[in-house]
CSV table of C-alpha atoms and ligand atoms in Angstrom, one decimal:
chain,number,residue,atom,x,y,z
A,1,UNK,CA,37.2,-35.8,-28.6
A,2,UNK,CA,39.9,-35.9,-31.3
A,3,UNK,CA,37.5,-35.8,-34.0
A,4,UNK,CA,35.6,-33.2,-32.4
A,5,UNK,CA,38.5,-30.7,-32.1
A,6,UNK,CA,40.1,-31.9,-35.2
A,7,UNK,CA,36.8,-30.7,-37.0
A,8,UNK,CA,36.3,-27.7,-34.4
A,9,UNK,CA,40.2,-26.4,-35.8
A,10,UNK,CA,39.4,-27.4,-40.0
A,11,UNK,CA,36.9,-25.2,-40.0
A,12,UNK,CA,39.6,-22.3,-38.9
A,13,UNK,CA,42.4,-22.9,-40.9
A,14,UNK,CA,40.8,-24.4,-43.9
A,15,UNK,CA,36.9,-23.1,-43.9
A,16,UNK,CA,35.6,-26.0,-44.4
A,17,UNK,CA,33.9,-29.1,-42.1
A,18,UNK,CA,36.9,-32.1,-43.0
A,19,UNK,CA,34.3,-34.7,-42.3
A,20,UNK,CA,35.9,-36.0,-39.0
A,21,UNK,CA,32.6,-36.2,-37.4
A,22,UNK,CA,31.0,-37.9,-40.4
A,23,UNK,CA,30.0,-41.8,-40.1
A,24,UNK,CA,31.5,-43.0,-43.0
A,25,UNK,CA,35.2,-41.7,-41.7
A,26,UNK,CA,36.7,-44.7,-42.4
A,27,UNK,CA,35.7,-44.9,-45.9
A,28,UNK,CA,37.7,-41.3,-46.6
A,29,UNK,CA,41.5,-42.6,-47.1
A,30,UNK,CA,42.4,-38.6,-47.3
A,31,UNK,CA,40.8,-38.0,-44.0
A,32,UNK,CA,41.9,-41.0,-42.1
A,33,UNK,CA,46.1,-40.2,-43.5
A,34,UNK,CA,46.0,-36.6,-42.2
A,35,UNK,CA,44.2,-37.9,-39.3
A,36,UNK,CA,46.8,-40.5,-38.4
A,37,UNK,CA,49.7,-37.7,-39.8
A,38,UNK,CA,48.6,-35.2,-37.6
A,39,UNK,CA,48.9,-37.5,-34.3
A,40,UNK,CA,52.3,-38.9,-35.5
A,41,UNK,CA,54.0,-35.6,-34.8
A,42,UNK,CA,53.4,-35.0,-31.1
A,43,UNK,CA,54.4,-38.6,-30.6
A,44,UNK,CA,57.5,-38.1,-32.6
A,45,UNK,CA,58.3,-34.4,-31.1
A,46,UNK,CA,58.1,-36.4,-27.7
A,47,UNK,CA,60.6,-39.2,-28.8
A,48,UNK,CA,62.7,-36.4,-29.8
A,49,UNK,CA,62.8,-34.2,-26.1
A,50,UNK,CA,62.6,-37.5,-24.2
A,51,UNK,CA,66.0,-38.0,-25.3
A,52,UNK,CA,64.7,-41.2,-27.5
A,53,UNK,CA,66.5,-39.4,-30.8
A,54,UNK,CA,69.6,-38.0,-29.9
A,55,UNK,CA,71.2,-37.9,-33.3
A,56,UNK,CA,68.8,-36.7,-35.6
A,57,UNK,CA,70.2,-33.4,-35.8
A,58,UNK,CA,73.3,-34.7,-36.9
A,59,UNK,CA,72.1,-37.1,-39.9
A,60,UNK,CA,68.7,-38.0,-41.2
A,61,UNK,CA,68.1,-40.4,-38.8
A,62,UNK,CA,65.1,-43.1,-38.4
A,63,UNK,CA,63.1,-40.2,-35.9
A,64,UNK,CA,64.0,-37.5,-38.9
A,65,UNK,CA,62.8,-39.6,-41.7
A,66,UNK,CA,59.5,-40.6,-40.2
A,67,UNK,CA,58.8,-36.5,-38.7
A,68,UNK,CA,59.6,-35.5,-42.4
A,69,UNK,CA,57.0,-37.7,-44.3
A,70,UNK,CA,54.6,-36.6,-41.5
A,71,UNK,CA,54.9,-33.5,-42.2
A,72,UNK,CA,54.8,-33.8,-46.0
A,73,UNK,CA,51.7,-35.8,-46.0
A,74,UNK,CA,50.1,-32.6,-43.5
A,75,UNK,CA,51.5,-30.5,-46.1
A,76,UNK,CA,50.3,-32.4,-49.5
A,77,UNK,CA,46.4,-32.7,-47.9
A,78,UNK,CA,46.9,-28.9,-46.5
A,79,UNK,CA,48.1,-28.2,-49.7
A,80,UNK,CA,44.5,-29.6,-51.3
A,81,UNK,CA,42.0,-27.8,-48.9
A,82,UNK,CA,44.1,-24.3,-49.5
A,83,UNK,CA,43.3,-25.0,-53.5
A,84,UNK,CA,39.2,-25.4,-52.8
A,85,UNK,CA,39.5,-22.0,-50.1
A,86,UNK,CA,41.0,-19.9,-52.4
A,87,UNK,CA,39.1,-21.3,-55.9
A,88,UNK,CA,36.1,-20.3,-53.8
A,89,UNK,CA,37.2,-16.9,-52.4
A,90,UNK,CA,38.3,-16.3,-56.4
A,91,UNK,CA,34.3,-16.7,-57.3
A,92,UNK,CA,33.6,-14.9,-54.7
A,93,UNK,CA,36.1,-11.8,-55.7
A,94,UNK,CA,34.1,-12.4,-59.6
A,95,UNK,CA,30.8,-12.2,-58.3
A,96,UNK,CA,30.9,-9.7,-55.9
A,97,UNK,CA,30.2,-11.6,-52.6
A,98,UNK,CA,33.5,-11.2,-51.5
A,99,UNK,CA,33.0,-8.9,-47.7
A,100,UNK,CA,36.0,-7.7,-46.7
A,101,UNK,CA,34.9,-7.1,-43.0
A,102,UNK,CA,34.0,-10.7,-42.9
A,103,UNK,CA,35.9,-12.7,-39.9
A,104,UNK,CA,37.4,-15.4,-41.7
A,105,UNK,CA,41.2,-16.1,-41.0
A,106,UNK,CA,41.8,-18.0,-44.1
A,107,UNK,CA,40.3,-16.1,-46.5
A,108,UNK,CA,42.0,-12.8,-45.4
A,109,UNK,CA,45.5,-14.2,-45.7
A,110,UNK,CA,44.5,-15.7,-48.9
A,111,UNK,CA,43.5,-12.1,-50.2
A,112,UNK,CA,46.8,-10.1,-49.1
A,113,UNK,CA,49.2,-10.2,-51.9
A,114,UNK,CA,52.2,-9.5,-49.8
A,115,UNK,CA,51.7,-13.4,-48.6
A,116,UNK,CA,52.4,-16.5,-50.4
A,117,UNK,CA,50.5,-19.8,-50.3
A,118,UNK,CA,53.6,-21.8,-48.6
A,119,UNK,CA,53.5,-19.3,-45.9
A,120,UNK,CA,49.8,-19.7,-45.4
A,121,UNK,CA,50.1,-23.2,-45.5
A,122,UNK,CA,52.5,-23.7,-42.9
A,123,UNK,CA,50.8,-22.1,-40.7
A,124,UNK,CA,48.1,-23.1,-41.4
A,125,UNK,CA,49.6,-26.5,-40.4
A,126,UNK,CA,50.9,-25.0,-36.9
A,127,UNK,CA,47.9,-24.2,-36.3
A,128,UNK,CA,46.1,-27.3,-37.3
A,129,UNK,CA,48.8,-29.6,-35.4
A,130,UNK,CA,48.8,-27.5,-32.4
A,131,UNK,CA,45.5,-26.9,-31.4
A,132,UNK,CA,44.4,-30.9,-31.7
A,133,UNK,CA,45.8,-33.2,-29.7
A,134,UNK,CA,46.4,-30.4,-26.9
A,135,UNK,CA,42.3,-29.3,-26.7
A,136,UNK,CA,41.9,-32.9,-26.8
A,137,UNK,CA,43.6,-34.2,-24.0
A,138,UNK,CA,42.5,-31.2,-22.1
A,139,UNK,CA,38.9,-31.8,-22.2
A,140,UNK,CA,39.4,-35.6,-21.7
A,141,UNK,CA,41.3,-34.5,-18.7
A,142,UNK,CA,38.9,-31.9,-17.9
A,143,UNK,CA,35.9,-34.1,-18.3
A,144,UNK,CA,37.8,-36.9,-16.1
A,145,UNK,CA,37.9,-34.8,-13.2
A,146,UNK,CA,34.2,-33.9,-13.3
A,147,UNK,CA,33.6,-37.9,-13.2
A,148,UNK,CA,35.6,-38.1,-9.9
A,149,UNK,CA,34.2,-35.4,-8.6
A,150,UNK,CA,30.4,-35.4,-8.8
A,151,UNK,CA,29.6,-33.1,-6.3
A,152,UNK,CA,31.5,-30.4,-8.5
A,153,UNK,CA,29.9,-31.7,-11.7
A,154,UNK,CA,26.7,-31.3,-9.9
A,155,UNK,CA,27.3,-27.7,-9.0
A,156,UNK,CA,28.6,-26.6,-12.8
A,157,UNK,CA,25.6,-28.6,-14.3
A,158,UNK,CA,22.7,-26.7,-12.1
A,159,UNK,CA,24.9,-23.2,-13.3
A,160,UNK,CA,24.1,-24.3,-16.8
A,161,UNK,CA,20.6,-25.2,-17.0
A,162,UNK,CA,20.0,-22.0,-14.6
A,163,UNK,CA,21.4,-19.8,-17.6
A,164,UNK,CA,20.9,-21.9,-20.4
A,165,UNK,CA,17.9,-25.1,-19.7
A,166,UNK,CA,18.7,-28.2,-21.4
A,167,UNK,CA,18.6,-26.9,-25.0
A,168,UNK,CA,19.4,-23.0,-25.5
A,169,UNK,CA,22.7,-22.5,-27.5
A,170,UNK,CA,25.9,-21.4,-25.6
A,171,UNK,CA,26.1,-17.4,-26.2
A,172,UNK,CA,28.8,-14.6,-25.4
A,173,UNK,CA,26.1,-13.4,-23.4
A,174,UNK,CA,25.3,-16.4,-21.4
A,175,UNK,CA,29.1,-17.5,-20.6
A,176,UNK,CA,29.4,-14.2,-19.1
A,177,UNK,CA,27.0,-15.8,-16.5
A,178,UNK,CA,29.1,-18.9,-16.2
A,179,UNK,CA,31.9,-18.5,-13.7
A,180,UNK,CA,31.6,-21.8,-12.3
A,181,UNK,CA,32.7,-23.1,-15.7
A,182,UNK,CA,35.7,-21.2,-16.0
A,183,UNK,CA,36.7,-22.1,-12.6
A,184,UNK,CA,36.1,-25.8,-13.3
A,185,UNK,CA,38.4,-26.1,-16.1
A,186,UNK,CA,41.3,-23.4,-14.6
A,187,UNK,CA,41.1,-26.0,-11.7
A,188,UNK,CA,41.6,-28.9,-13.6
A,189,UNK,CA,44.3,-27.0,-15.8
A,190,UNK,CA,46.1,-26.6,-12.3
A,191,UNK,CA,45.6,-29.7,-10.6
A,192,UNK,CA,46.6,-31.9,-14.1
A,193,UNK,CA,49.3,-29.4,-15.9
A,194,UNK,CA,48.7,-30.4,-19.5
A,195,UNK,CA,52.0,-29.2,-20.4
A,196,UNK,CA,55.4,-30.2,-18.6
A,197,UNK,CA,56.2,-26.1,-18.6
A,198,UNK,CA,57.4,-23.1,-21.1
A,199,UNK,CA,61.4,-23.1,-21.9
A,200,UNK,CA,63.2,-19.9,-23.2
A,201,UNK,CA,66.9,-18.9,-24.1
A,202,UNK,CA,68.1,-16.8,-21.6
A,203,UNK,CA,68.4,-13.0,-23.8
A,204,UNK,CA,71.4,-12.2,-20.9
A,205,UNK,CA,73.2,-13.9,-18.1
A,206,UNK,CA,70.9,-14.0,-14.8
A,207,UNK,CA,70.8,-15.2,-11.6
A,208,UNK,CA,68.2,-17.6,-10.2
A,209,UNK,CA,67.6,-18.8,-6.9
A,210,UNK,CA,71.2,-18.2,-6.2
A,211,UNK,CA,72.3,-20.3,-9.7
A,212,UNK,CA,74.4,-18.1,-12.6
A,213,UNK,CA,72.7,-18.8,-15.7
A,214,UNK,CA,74.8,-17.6,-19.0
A,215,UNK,CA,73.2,-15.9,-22.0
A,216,UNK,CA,72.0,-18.2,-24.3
A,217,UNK,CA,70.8,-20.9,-21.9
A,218,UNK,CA,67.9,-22.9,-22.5
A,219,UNK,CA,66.0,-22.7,-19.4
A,220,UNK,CA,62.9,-24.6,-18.5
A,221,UNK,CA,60.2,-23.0,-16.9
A,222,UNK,CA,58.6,-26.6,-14.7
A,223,UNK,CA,54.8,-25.0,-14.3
A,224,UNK,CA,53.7,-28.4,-14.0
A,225,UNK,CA,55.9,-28.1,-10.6
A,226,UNK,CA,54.8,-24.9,-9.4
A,227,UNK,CA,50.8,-25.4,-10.1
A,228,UNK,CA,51.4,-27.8,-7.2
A,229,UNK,CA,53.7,-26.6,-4.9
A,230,UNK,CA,52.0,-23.0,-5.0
A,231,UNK,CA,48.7,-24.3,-3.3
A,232,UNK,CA,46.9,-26.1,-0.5
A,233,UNK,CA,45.5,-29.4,-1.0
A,234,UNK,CA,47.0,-29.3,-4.0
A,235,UNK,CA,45.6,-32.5,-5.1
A,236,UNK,CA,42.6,-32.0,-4.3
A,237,UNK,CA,39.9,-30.8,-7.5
A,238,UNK,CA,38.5,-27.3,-5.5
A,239,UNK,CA,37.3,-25.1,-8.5
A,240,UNK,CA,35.7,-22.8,-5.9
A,241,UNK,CA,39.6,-21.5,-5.8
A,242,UNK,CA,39.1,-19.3,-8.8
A,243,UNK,CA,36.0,-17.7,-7.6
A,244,UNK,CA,35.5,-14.3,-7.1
A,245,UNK,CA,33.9,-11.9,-4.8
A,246,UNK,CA,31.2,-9.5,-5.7
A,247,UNK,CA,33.7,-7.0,-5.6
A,248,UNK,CA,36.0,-8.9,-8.0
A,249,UNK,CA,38.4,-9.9,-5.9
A,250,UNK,CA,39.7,-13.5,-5.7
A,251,UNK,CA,38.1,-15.5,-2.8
A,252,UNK,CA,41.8,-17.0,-2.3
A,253,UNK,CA,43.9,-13.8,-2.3
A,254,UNK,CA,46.9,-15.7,-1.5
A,255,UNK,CA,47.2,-17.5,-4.9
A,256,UNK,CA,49.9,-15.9,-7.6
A,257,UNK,CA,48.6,-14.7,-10.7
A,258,UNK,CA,51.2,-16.5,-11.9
A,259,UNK,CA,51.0,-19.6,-10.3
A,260,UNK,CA,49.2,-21.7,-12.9
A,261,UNK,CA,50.1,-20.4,-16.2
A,262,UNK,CA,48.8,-23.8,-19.3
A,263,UNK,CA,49.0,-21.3,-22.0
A,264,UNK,CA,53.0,-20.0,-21.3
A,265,UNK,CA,53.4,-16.2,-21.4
A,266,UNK,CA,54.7,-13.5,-22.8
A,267,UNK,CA,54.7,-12.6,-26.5
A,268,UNK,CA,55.4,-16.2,-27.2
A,269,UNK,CA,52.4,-17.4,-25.4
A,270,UNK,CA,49.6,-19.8,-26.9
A,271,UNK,CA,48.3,-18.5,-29.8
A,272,UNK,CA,45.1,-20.3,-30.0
A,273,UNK,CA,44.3,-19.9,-26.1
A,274,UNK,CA,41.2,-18.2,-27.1
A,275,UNK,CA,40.1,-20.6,-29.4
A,276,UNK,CA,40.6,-24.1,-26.9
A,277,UNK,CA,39.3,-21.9,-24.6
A,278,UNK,CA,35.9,-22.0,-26.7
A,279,UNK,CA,36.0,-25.1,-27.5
A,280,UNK,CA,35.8,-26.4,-24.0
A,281,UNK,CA,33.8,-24.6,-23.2
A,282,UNK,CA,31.2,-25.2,-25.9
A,283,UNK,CA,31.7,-28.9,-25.5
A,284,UNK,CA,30.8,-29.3,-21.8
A,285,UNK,CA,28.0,-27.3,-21.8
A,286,UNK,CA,26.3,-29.5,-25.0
A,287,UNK,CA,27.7,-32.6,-22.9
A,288,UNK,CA,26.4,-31.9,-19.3
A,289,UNK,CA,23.0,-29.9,-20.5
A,290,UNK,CA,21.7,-34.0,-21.4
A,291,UNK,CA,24.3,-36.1,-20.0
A,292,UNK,CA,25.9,-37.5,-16.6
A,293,UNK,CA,29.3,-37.6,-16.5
A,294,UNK,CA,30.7,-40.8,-15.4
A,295,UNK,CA,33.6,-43.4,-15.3
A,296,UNK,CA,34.0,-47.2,-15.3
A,297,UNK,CA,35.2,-48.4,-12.3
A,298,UNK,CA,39.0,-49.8,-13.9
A,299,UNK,CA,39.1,-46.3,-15.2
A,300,UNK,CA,38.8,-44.6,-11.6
A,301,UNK,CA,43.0,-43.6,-10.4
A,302,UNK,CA,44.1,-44.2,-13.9
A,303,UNK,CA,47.4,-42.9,-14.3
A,304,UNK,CA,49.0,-39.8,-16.2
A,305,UNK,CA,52.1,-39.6,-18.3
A,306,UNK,CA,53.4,-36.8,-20.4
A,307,UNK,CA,53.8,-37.0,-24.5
A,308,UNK,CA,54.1,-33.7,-24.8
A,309,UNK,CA,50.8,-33.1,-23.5
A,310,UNK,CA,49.4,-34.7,-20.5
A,311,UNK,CA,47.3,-37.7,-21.4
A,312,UNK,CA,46.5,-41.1,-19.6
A,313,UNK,CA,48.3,-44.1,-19.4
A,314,UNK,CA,45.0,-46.1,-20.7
A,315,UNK,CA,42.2,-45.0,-22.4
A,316,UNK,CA,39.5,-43.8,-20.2
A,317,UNK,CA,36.2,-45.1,-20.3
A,318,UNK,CA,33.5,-43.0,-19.7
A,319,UNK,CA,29.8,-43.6,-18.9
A,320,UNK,CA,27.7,-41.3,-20.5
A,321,UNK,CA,24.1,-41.8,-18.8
A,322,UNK,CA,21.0,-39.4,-19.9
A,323,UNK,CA,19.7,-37.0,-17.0
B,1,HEM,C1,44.2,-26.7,-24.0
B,1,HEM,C2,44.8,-26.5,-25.2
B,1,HEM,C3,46.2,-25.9,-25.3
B,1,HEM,C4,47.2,-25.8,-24.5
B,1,HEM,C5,47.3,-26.2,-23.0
B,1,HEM,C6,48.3,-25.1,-25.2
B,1,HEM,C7,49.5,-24.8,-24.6
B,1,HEM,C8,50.5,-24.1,-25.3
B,1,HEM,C9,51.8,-23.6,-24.7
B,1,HEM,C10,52.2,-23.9,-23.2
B,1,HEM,C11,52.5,-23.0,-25.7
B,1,HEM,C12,53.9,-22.4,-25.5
B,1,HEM,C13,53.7,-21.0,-24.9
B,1,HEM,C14,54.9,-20.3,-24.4
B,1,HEM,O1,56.0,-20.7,-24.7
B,1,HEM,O2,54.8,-19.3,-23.7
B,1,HEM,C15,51.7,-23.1,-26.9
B,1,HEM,C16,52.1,-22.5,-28.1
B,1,HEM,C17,51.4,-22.6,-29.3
B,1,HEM,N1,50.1,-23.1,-29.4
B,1,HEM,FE1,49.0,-23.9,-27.9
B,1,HEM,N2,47.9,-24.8,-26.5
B,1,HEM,C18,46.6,-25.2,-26.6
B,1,HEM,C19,45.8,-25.1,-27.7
B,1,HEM,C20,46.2,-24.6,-28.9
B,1,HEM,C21,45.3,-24.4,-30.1
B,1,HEM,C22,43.8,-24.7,-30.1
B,1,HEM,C23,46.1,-23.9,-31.1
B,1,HEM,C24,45.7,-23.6,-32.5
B,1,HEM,C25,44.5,-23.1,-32.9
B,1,HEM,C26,47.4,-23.8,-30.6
B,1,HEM,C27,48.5,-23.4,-31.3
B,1,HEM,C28,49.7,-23.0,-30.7
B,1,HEM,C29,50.8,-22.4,-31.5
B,1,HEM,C30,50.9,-22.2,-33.0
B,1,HEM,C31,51.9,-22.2,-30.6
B,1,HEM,C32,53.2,-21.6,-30.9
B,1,HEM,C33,53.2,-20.1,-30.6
B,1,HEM,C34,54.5,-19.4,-30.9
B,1,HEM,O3,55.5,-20.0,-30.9
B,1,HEM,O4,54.5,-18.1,-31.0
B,1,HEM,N3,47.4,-24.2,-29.2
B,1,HEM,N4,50.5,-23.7,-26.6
């Protein structure tokens, strides 16, 4: 799934397919670094709020040392794909193929003279770091609770093939038709948080749930918490939840809008919601229009634990079986 998204996000931030999904990965030394690089830093971030670095923002510490050649090796292989993108937008300015209406992230940074190539490249980086390992474990996640729950898988595999048959490509048009889908993954967002929650510094002094809180305080917001405690059966994988009426109304009007919140909020929110969105959406309706969903017995009540993102204490091993 890593290599999937991995590829999914190179082709937005650098306009090109890294060859993640290519065979002969392993013979690509360039590849396999950035690869490796760009897994390193959620593992080191975590060290870093699990309290396993305390003093690394005192000296360069063992935690620092490592995060900085991390991100220096994203940087230096970043630094290569941004050369090839904008040596080809160049020929394309020469020879006149250059469209300007064109939706193509890259290339329209690249051609605004107000913004330099170390800008673009970091955030290109952001981008690239943050929207890998989090789709990832999502969809693993996502696809885990299908497995466990068959009847459900059932139900969102007979809404695909009724829109779509086994082979038709996933449209704007036909996801519009798919509300099972969305409800599936929202469910499995709220049942398995992938995040531990949203944190902000207080902008003035408040009080909550009875408790001053000064200006300035960092303030964790536990949505992990509150996706539970906000619902019935909480545990219990119900994507029928989301569902609306004819009339659009939520089946369930008790439940918060606000209640189960994976992307944050607010101007700070997740800035490539739209995009994992996509992509998990494209990727179960390839997977379940041929294949059965299904799990190894030792991998049945695995267990969860946070690294930043939610992901399982083993791997999980799937059974992919032909319908
Ligand atoms: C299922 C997948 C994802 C989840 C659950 C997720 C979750 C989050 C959350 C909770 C935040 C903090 C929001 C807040 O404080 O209100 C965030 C920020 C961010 N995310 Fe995601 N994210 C996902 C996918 C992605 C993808 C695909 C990208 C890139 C294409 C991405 C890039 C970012 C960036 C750059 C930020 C920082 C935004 C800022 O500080 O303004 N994320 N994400």
């Amino acid at each position: 799934m890593t290599l999937f998204l991995l590829s999914g996000i190179g082709v937005v931030c650098f306009n090109t397919r890294l060859g993640f999904l290519d065979p002969e990965l392993s013979s690509k030394p360039d590849a396999m670094e950035y690869l490796k690089a760009s897994k390193s830093v959620f593992r080191l971030l975590h060290q870093e709020i699990s309290g396993g670095s305390i003093l690394h923002g005192l000296y360069r510490n063992k935690t620092y040392r490592n995060f900085e050649a991390v991100q220096l090796k994203l940087k230096h292989y970043s630094g290569k794909e941004l050369q090839k993108a904008s040596q080809k937008l160049k020929e394309k300015q020469q020879n006149g193929t250059f469209d300007t209406e064109e939706p193509n992230l890259l290339f329209s940074l690249l051609s605004d003279p107000k913004i330099d190539l170390d800008d673009i490249s970091n955030l290109m980086n952001s981008l690239y770091v943050g929207g890998t390992d989090s789709t990832a474990k999502s969809l693993q996640i996502f696809f885990y609770n299908l497995a466990m729950n068959p009847e459900k898988q059932e139900i969102l595999y007979q809404e695909i093939n009724e829109v779509l048959g086994p082979d038709q490509p996933l449209t704007p048009e036909a996801l519009a038709q798919m509300p099972y889908l969305k409800a599936a993954i929202k469910e499995s967002f709220r049942m398995m948080f992938p995040n531990l929650g949203i944190s902000r510094f207080m902008p003035k002094d408040v009080v909550l749930s009875g408790y001053h809180v000064p200006e300035g305080t960092q303030v964790l917001i536990c949505s992990s918490s509150v996706s539970k405690a906000c619902f019935d059966n909480h545990d219990q994988y119900i994507p029928e939840r989301w569902l609306r009426t004819e009339q659009g109304k939520r089946s369930d009007s008790t439940i918060h809008p606000m209640s189960v919140l994976p992307f944050g909020y607010g101007p700070r929110n997740c800035i490539g919601r739209r995009f994992a969105e996509q992509e998990m959406f494209l990727a179960t309706v390839k997977v379940l229009q041929k294949l059965k969903i299904g799990l190894k017995p030792r991998s049945e009540g695995v267990q969860f634990i946070y690294s930043i993102f939610l992901e399982p204490e083993k791997p999980i091993a799937f059974i992919f079986s032909k319908r």
